[in-house]
Short mmCIF file of C-alpha atoms in Angstrom, two decimals:
data_model
loop_
_atom_site.label_atom_id
_atom_site.label_comp_id
_atom_site.label_asym_id
_atom_site.label_seq_id
_atom_site.Cartn_x
_atom_site.Cartn_y
_atom_site.Cartn_z
CA MET A 177 176.11 -107.65 -71.62
CA SER A 178 176.79 -106.68 -67.98
CA ASP A 179 174.88 -103.97 -66.21
CA PRO A 180 177.23 -100.96 -65.55
CA THR A 181 175.09 -99.78 -62.67
CA ALA A 182 175.36 -103.15 -61.00
CA ASN A 183 179.15 -103.04 -61.31
CA GLN A 184 179.28 -99.58 -59.77
CA ASN A 185 177.05 -100.67 -56.89
CA ALA A 186 179.21 -103.72 -56.35
CA HIS A 187 182.27 -101.50 -56.03
CA LEU A 188 180.39 -99.28 -53.60
CA ASP A 189 179.64 -102.30 -51.45
CA GLU A 190 183.38 -103.09 -51.21
CA VAL A 191 184.35 -99.74 -49.82
CA GLN A 192 181.43 -98.92 -47.54
CA PRO A 193 181.96 -99.40 -43.78
CA ALA A 194 181.01 -102.77 -42.32
CA VAL A 195 177.37 -103.13 -41.21
CA PRO A 196 175.59 -106.02 -39.55
CA LYS A 197 174.14 -108.60 -41.98
CA LEU A 198 170.34 -108.27 -42.18
CA ASP A 199 167.76 -110.92 -43.01
CA THR A 200 165.78 -108.58 -45.24
CA PRO A 201 166.02 -109.30 -48.98
CA GLU A 202 168.36 -107.19 -51.04
CA PRO A 203 166.70 -104.43 -53.06
CA PRO A 204 166.19 -105.16 -56.74
CA ALA A 205 168.95 -104.11 -59.10
CA PRO A 206 168.32 -100.90 -61.04
CA LEU A 207 166.90 -101.26 -64.54
CA ALA A 208 169.22 -101.24 -67.51
CA THR A 209 167.14 -98.48 -69.01
CA GLU A 210 168.38 -95.95 -66.47
CA SER A 211 169.35 -92.70 -68.12
CA THR A 212 172.89 -91.68 -68.84
CA THR A 213 172.46 -88.68 -66.55
CA ASP A 214 171.45 -90.93 -63.66
CA GLN A 215 174.44 -93.19 -64.38
CA ALA A 216 176.81 -90.25 -64.28
CA ALA A 217 175.28 -89.06 -61.01
CA THR A 218 175.63 -92.52 -59.57
CA ALA A 219 179.25 -92.71 -60.72
CA ASN A 220 179.98 -89.34 -59.08
CA THR A 221 178.36 -90.54 -55.89
CA VAL A 222 180.50 -93.68 -55.92
CA THR A 223 183.64 -91.63 -56.49
CA GLU A 224 182.75 -89.31 -53.60
CA GLU A 225 182.01 -92.29 -51.35
CA VAL A 226 185.38 -93.82 -52.26
CA HIS A 227 187.13 -90.56 -51.41
CA ASN A 228 185.29 -90.24 -48.11
CA THR A 229 185.97 -93.88 -47.28
CA GLU A 230 189.70 -93.46 -48.03
CA THR A 231 189.80 -90.42 -45.79
CA ALA A 232 187.97 -92.26 -43.03
CA THR A 233 190.35 -95.20 -43.38
CA GLU A 234 193.38 -92.88 -43.08
CA VAL A 235 191.95 -91.29 -39.93
CA LYS A 236 191.27 -94.70 -38.48
CA GLU A 237 194.83 -95.82 -39.24
CA GLU A 238 196.21 -92.74 -37.48
CA THR A 239 194.17 -93.35 -34.34
CA ALA A 240 193.88 -97.11 -33.99
CA GLU A 241 196.91 -98.07 -36.15
CA THR A 242 195.05 -101.22 -37.39
CA PRO A 243 194.18 -102.17 -40.99
CA ALA A 244 190.64 -101.72 -42.29
CA PRO A 245 188.40 -104.83 -42.01
CA ASP A 246 187.69 -107.05 -45.07
CA VAL A 247 184.30 -105.70 -46.07
CA THR A 248 183.51 -108.41 -48.62
CA LYS A 249 183.93 -111.20 -46.07
CA GLU A 250 181.67 -109.52 -43.50
CA LEU A 251 178.99 -109.01 -46.19
CA GLY A 252 179.18 -112.65 -47.29
CA MET A 253 180.38 -111.80 -50.79
CA GLY A 254 183.15 -114.39 -50.90
CA ASN A 255 185.58 -113.92 -53.78
CA THR A 256 183.22 -111.77 -55.78
CA THR A 257 185.07 -108.99 -57.52
CA ALA A 258 183.78 -105.96 -59.34
CA LYS A 259 185.21 -104.50 -62.49
CA ALA A 260 184.38 -100.93 -61.71
CA GLU A 261 186.06 -98.17 -63.62
CA ALA A 262 186.33 -96.06 -60.45
CA PRO A 263 189.79 -95.70 -58.83
CA VAL A 264 190.86 -98.76 -56.86
CA VAL A 265 192.45 -98.44 -53.41
CA ALA A 266 195.87 -100.05 -53.40
CA ALA A 267 196.08 -102.96 -50.97
CA THR A 268 198.87 -103.25 -48.41
CA PRO A 269 201.15 -106.18 -49.30
CA ALA A 270 200.69 -109.22 -47.09
CA GLY A 271 203.03 -109.39 -44.11
CA THR A 272 203.85 -105.69 -44.31
CA ALA A 273 202.80 -103.53 -41.39
CA PRO A 274 201.12 -100.27 -42.30
CA ALA A 275 203.36 -97.25 -42.20
CA PRO A 276 203.16 -95.57 -38.81
CA PRO A 277 201.51 -92.18 -38.78
CA THR A 278 203.79 -89.20 -38.78
CA PRO A 279 203.89 -88.02 -35.17
CA GLU A 280 202.84 -84.49 -34.49
CA ILE A 281 205.71 -82.54 -32.98
CA ILE A 282 204.50 -80.58 -30.00
CA GLN A 283 206.85 -77.88 -28.82
CA PRO A 284 207.12 -77.87 -25.03
CA PRO A 285 206.13 -74.62 -23.35
CA THR A 286 209.01 -72.30 -22.64
CA PHE A 287 209.57 -70.89 -19.18
CA GLU A 288 211.92 -68.18 -18.08
CA ALA A 289 214.85 -69.82 -16.36
CA ALA A 290 215.01 -69.19 -12.63
CA PRO A 291 218.18 -67.44 -11.49
CA ASP A 292 220.69 -69.68 -9.78
CA ALA A 293 221.73 -69.30 -6.16
CA GLU A 294 224.75 -67.18 -7.01
CA ALA A 295 222.64 -64.76 -9.03
CA LYS A 296 220.18 -64.51 -6.15
CA ASP A 297 222.99 -63.75 -3.72
CA LYS A 298 224.32 -61.01 -5.99
CA GLU A 299 220.85 -59.57 -6.39
CA ALA A 300 220.39 -59.59 -2.62
CA GLU A 301 223.70 -57.77 -2.19
CA VAL A 302 222.59 -55.11 -4.66
CA GLU A 303 219.30 -54.63 -2.83
CA GLU A 304 220.96 -54.47 0.61
CA PRO A 305 221.68 -50.92 1.81
CA GLN A 306 225.33 -49.98 1.43
CA ASN A 307 227.56 -47.21 2.67
CA THR A 308 231.15 -46.16 2.12
CA LEU A 309 232.51 -48.68 4.61
CA THR A 310 230.43 -51.71 3.57
CA SER A 311 231.40 -51.12 -0.06
CA LEU A 312 234.96 -51.97 0.96
CA PHE A 313 234.06 -55.39 2.39
CA LEU A 314 235.74 -58.34 0.70
CA GLU A 315 233.83 -61.37 -0.61
CA ALA A 316 235.04 -63.54 2.27
CA GLU A 317 233.93 -60.86 4.73
CA TRP A 318 230.43 -60.73 3.21
CA LYS A 319 230.12 -64.50 3.47
CA ALA A 320 231.13 -64.51 7.14
CA LEU A 321 228.90 -61.50 7.86
CA LYS A 322 225.76 -63.15 6.46
CA ASP A 323 226.41 -66.21 8.61
CA PHE A 324 227.03 -64.02 11.64
CA ARG A 325 223.90 -61.91 11.14
CA ALA A 326 221.74 -65.03 10.88
CA GLN A 327 222.83 -65.98 14.40
CA LEU A 328 221.82 -62.69 16.03
CA PRO A 329 218.53 -63.94 17.57
CA GLU A 330 220.41 -66.77 19.29
CA ILE A 331 223.27 -64.45 20.24
CA PHE A 332 220.89 -62.04 21.95
CA ALA A 333 219.13 -64.94 23.68
CA ASP A 334 222.48 -66.17 25.03
CA ALA A 335 223.50 -62.70 26.14
CA TYR A 336 220.20 -61.98 27.90
CA PRO A 337 218.86 -65.33 29.18
CA ASP A 338 216.46 -63.59 31.59
CA LYS A 339 214.72 -61.66 28.82
CA PRO A 340 212.02 -63.81 27.12
CA ASN A 341 211.84 -61.55 24.05
CA ALA A 342 215.59 -61.18 23.60
CA LYS A 343 215.50 -62.87 20.18
CA ILE A 344 213.35 -60.11 18.70
CA THR A 345 214.37 -57.10 20.81
CA PRO A 346 216.82 -54.56 19.28
CA VAL A 347 220.03 -53.85 21.19
CA THR A 348 221.99 -50.60 21.01
CA LEU A 349 225.76 -50.95 20.71
CA TRP A 350 228.01 -47.89 20.27
CA GLY A 351 224.99 -45.79 19.37
CA ILE A 352 223.77 -48.20 16.66
CA SER A 353 220.47 -50.07 17.10
CA ILE A 354 220.84 -53.71 16.05
CA ASP A 355 217.55 -55.39 15.15
CA PRO A 356 218.06 -59.19 15.29
CA THR A 357 215.05 -59.77 13.03
CA ASN A 358 216.31 -57.51 10.23
CA PRO A 359 219.99 -56.60 10.74
CA LYS A 360 220.72 -55.89 7.08
CA ALA A 361 218.23 -53.01 6.98
CA ASP A 362 220.91 -50.66 8.35
CA ALA A 363 224.36 -50.79 6.75
CA ARG A 364 225.89 -49.40 9.94
CA VAL A 365 224.93 -52.62 11.73
CA SER A 366 227.06 -54.56 9.26
CA VAL A 367 230.00 -52.25 9.98
CA VAL A 368 229.68 -52.84 13.74
CA LEU A 369 229.36 -56.61 13.38
CA MET A 370 232.31 -56.75 10.99
CA LYS A 371 234.56 -55.50 13.78
CA PHE A 372 233.89 -58.62 15.83
CA LEU A 373 234.47 -60.82 12.79
CA ARG A 374 237.76 -59.17 11.89
CA ALA A 375 238.92 -59.42 15.48
CA ARG A 376 238.37 -63.19 15.22
CA ASN A 377 239.76 -63.77 11.72
CA LEU A 378 236.26 -63.94 10.14
CA ASN A 379 235.29 -66.92 12.29
CA PRO A 380 231.54 -66.50 12.98
CA THR A 381 231.61 -68.91 15.92
CA ALA A 382 234.45 -67.08 17.67
CA ALA A 383 232.91 -63.70 16.81
CA ARG A 384 229.61 -64.87 18.28
CA GLU A 385 231.29 -65.71 21.59
CA MET A 386 233.01 -62.32 21.61
CA LEU A 387 229.76 -60.43 20.97
CA VAL A 388 227.86 -62.41 23.62
CA ASN A 389 230.56 -61.63 26.17
CA THR A 390 230.55 -57.96 25.17
CA LEU A 391 226.78 -57.62 25.59
CA ARG A 392 226.91 -59.35 28.96
CA TRP A 393 229.79 -57.15 30.10
CA ARG A 394 228.06 -53.93 29.03
CA GLU A 395 224.96 -54.86 31.00
CA SER A 396 226.89 -55.85 34.13
CA PHE A 397 229.20 -52.82 33.89
CA ASN A 398 226.17 -50.53 33.42
CA ILE A 399 227.53 -48.34 30.65
CA GLU A 400 224.71 -45.81 30.93
CA ALA A 401 225.45 -45.21 34.60
CA ALA A 402 229.16 -44.72 33.89
CA LEU A 403 228.32 -42.08 31.29
CA LYS A 404 226.21 -40.18 33.81
CA GLU A 405 228.70 -40.47 36.66
CA GLU A 406 230.52 -37.31 37.73
CA PHE A 407 234.22 -37.81 38.41
CA PRO A 408 236.43 -35.52 40.54
CA GLU A 409 237.52 -32.67 38.32
CA GLU A 410 240.80 -32.23 40.17
CA LEU A 411 241.75 -35.82 39.37
CA PHE A 412 240.32 -36.48 35.92
CA GLY A 413 239.52 -33.04 34.52
CA ASN A 414 242.57 -32.81 32.24
CA MET A 415 243.50 -36.46 31.82
CA GLY A 416 241.35 -37.25 28.80
CA VAL A 417 240.57 -34.91 25.91
CA VAL A 418 238.92 -35.51 22.53
CA PHE A 419 240.20 -32.82 20.18
CA GLY A 420 240.18 -32.44 16.41
CA ARG A 421 240.23 -34.96 13.61
CA ASP A 422 242.93 -36.67 11.59
CA LYS A 423 243.23 -36.45 7.81
CA GLY A 424 240.74 -39.31 7.48
CA ASN A 425 238.20 -37.45 9.64
CA ARG A 426 238.80 -39.80 12.58
CA PRO A 427 238.44 -38.31 16.08
CA VAL A 428 241.72 -37.91 17.99
CA VAL A 429 241.73 -38.85 21.69
CA TYR A 430 244.52 -37.57 23.95
CA ASN A 431 245.34 -39.37 27.22
CA LEU A 432 247.46 -37.01 29.30
CA TYR A 433 248.76 -39.17 32.12
CA GLY A 434 251.19 -36.50 33.28
CA ALA A 435 248.50 -33.82 33.61
CA ASN A 436 247.97 -34.76 37.24
CA PRO A 437 251.13 -35.05 39.29
CA ASN A 438 249.29 -37.08 41.92
CA LEU A 439 248.81 -40.28 39.91
CA LYS A 440 248.69 -42.35 43.06
CA GLU A 441 245.44 -40.63 43.95
CA VAL A 442 244.10 -41.13 40.43
CA PHE A 443 244.64 -44.89 40.71
CA SER A 444 243.77 -45.18 44.38
CA ASP A 445 240.33 -46.47 43.36
CA VAL A 446 240.94 -48.83 40.46
CA GLN A 447 237.24 -49.34 39.61
CA ARG A 448 236.61 -45.60 39.63
CA PHE A 449 239.46 -45.12 37.16
CA ILE A 450 238.07 -47.93 34.98
CA ARG A 451 234.61 -46.33 34.94
CA TRP A 452 236.15 -42.99 33.98
CA ARG A 453 238.28 -44.57 31.26
CA VAL A 454 235.31 -46.50 29.81
CA SER A 455 233.16 -43.35 29.80
CA LEU A 456 235.91 -41.54 27.87
CA GLN A 457 235.98 -44.41 25.37
CA GLU A 458 232.20 -44.34 24.95
CA ARG A 459 232.19 -40.59 24.38
CA SER A 460 234.90 -41.02 21.76
CA VAL A 461 233.10 -43.86 19.97
CA ALA A 462 229.91 -41.76 19.94
CA LEU A 463 231.67 -39.48 17.43
CA LEU A 464 231.88 -42.32 14.87
CA ASP A 465 229.10 -42.52 12.28
CA PHE A 466 229.95 -46.07 11.06
CA THR A 467 229.13 -44.86 7.57
CA GLU A 468 232.39 -43.23 6.57
CA VAL A 469 234.34 -43.25 9.86
CA ASP A 470 234.57 -46.19 12.24
CA GLN A 471 237.94 -45.83 14.00
CA LEU A 472 239.82 -43.55 16.38
CA ILE A 473 243.35 -42.23 16.78
CA GLN A 474 244.78 -42.28 20.29
CA VAL A 475 247.73 -40.26 21.60
CA HIS A 476 249.10 -41.37 24.97
CA ASP A 477 251.24 -38.57 26.39
CA TYR A 478 253.60 -39.64 29.18
CA ALA A 479 255.15 -36.22 29.78
CA GLY A 480 255.77 -35.86 33.51
CA VAL A 481 255.31 -39.56 34.22
CA SER A 482 258.17 -41.33 35.98
CA LEU A 483 258.73 -44.99 36.61
CA THR A 484 258.40 -44.37 40.33
CA SER A 485 254.81 -43.20 39.88
CA ARG A 486 253.72 -46.65 38.86
CA ASP A 487 252.43 -48.70 41.76
CA ALA A 488 250.37 -51.87 42.11
CA ASN A 489 247.08 -50.02 41.59
CA SER A 490 248.21 -48.28 38.41
CA LYS A 491 249.46 -51.59 37.03
CA ALA A 492 246.18 -53.32 37.90
CA ALA A 493 244.18 -50.49 36.32
CA ALA A 494 246.26 -50.57 33.15
CA LYS A 495 245.91 -54.34 32.88
CA GLU A 496 242.13 -54.29 33.34
CA ALA A 497 241.66 -51.39 30.92
CA THR A 498 243.74 -53.17 28.29
CA ASN A 499 241.66 -56.32 28.71
CA ILE A 500 238.36 -54.41 28.45
CA PHE A 501 239.32 -52.53 25.29
CA GLY A 502 240.75 -55.63 23.66
CA SER A 503 237.72 -57.79 24.46
CA HIS A 504 234.81 -55.37 24.09
CA TYR A 505 235.92 -52.60 21.71
CA PRO A 506 237.42 -54.55 18.82
CA GLU A 507 238.87 -52.92 15.72
CA LEU A 508 238.03 -49.38 16.83
CA LEU A 509 241.64 -48.23 16.92
CA TYR A 510 243.24 -46.93 13.74
CA LYS A 511 246.53 -45.71 15.20
CA LYS A 512 248.04 -45.30 18.68
CA PHE A 513 250.97 -43.02 19.48
CA PHE A 514 253.02 -43.22 22.68
CA ILE A 515 254.73 -39.84 22.96
CA ASN A 516 257.09 -38.24 25.44
CA VAL A 517 257.97 -41.71 26.60
CA PRO A 518 260.87 -41.84 29.09
CA THR A 519 263.97 -43.51 27.70
CA LEU A 520 263.69 -46.48 30.04
CA MET A 521 260.03 -47.08 29.11
CA ASN A 522 260.97 -46.84 25.45
CA TRP A 523 263.60 -49.51 25.95
CA ILE A 524 261.11 -51.77 27.77
CA PHE A 525 258.61 -51.38 24.92
CA TRP A 526 261.09 -52.47 22.27
CA ALA A 527 262.28 -55.33 24.46
CA PHE A 528 258.77 -56.79 24.45
CA LYS A 529 258.11 -55.96 20.80
CA ALA A 530 258.40 -59.61 19.77
CA LEU A 531 255.49 -60.51 22.07
CA ILE A 532 253.08 -58.03 20.47
CA PRO A 533 250.86 -59.34 17.63
CA SER A 534 251.96 -57.97 14.27
CA ALA A 535 248.53 -56.47 13.51
CA THR A 536 248.58 -54.57 16.81
CA LEU A 537 252.20 -53.57 16.44
CA ALA A 538 251.47 -52.04 13.04
CA LYS A 539 249.06 -49.62 14.73
CA MET A 540 251.51 -48.53 17.43
CA SER A 541 254.26 -45.93 17.31
CA VAL A 542 256.61 -44.97 20.13
CA VAL A 543 257.89 -41.41 19.77
CA GLY A 544 260.48 -39.44 21.72
CA ASN A 545 259.98 -36.08 23.41
CA SER A 546 261.43 -33.62 20.90
CA LYS A 547 259.08 -31.45 18.83
CA HIS A 548 260.86 -32.54 15.70
CA ALA A 549 260.16 -36.18 16.49
CA LEU A 550 256.55 -35.43 17.42
CA LYS A 551 255.87 -33.48 14.25
CA GLY A 552 257.50 -36.18 12.16
CA ALA A 553 255.27 -38.84 13.70
CA LEU A 554 251.94 -36.98 13.95
CA LEU A 555 251.80 -34.63 10.96
CA PRO A 556 251.51 -37.43 8.37
CA TYR A 557 248.20 -38.34 10.06
CA ILE A 558 246.98 -35.07 11.63
CA ASP A 559 246.91 -31.79 9.74
CA THR A 560 248.87 -28.96 11.34
CA LYS A 561 245.67 -26.94 11.88
CA GLN A 562 244.19 -29.85 13.82
CA LEU A 563 247.36 -30.64 15.78
CA PRO A 564 247.82 -28.87 19.16
CA GLU A 565 250.69 -26.42 19.44
CA ARG A 566 252.40 -28.47 22.13
CA TYR A 567 252.98 -31.18 19.53
CA GLY A 568 254.21 -28.86 16.80
CA GLY A 569 250.85 -27.93 15.26
CA GLU A 570 248.90 -24.68 15.00
CA ALA A 571 245.75 -25.54 16.95
CA GLU A 572 245.12 -23.81 20.25
CA ALA A 573 244.09 -26.63 22.48
CA PHE A 574 244.55 -27.98 26.01
#
């Protein structure tokens, strides 16, 4: 009759982890007289060892992905088998790879998506100070403006090559301080710069050239000195008047060329006339806030002016003044009226109409000398209380 304890121990030897073979003699087998309680305890121990060994084998398969070693061969037990009643671990069929462990699915960390370039641009536009005029800019105008503003340090360096700190030094233009290091801090700066862009069809390169030339001209002309200069009252006292506002709150500038019957004396010194005319323009532009109002209305009154009063000096002065205002005061004119124009001058104007750019022509109106014609032309733009009596309004003016 076989010893049950020996069979249980034999099964335990099959499932225990491999250990080096020792030269010491094996311990004697337990006596057959061992109590039933001891046998049950031994059986429980074997069962627990089997469970622990199975668990260890599963962990080993998950990590090393190799089958468990043949314990009986390493212990020199040959083909010895044990008929233990404990559960038997099912063997993997020959030639069949063990099932791969189920991979643990690790969720990648989630990050908040960074806003794309377009979203950043929109956010920047929201953060940038705005005013009534900048809120009317079109998308294409904003794009050109950002490019133009980025060039300001180089523009100032080109305009003032003798100033080592020109790239970082603010420049005042039309009463607005332009900081090349942070031009978007003041929305009025954007309004001023947009005038150069619009005058050059939103071409930043062409606008850059125009602004550089304007800054150079202002320095060479010495604008501040012209504003402080005193001009003969008998010649220029009544020739230029800034009076009232139009219905859009734009200042109205009146040029009264017939106020002085001695026009030859007025134009006898062409550069003096130019300095006076530029100072009048600067005083008019100073009334613009570039927040809600950024343009002027001009009324050129030719009452009392004859064709014979025009000489070489007056023509030269008119040509130079036109060039200055077109090159260095872009997009500041909202509307220009030529009133009390002699019939012959009216005919000449319309004869050359085809040569005038359409954008400029749209701002110009040639009006006759009757009060009915004047009121019909001016009242749609200037309220009757702001319009001088001589032009059909109610305002007591010059």
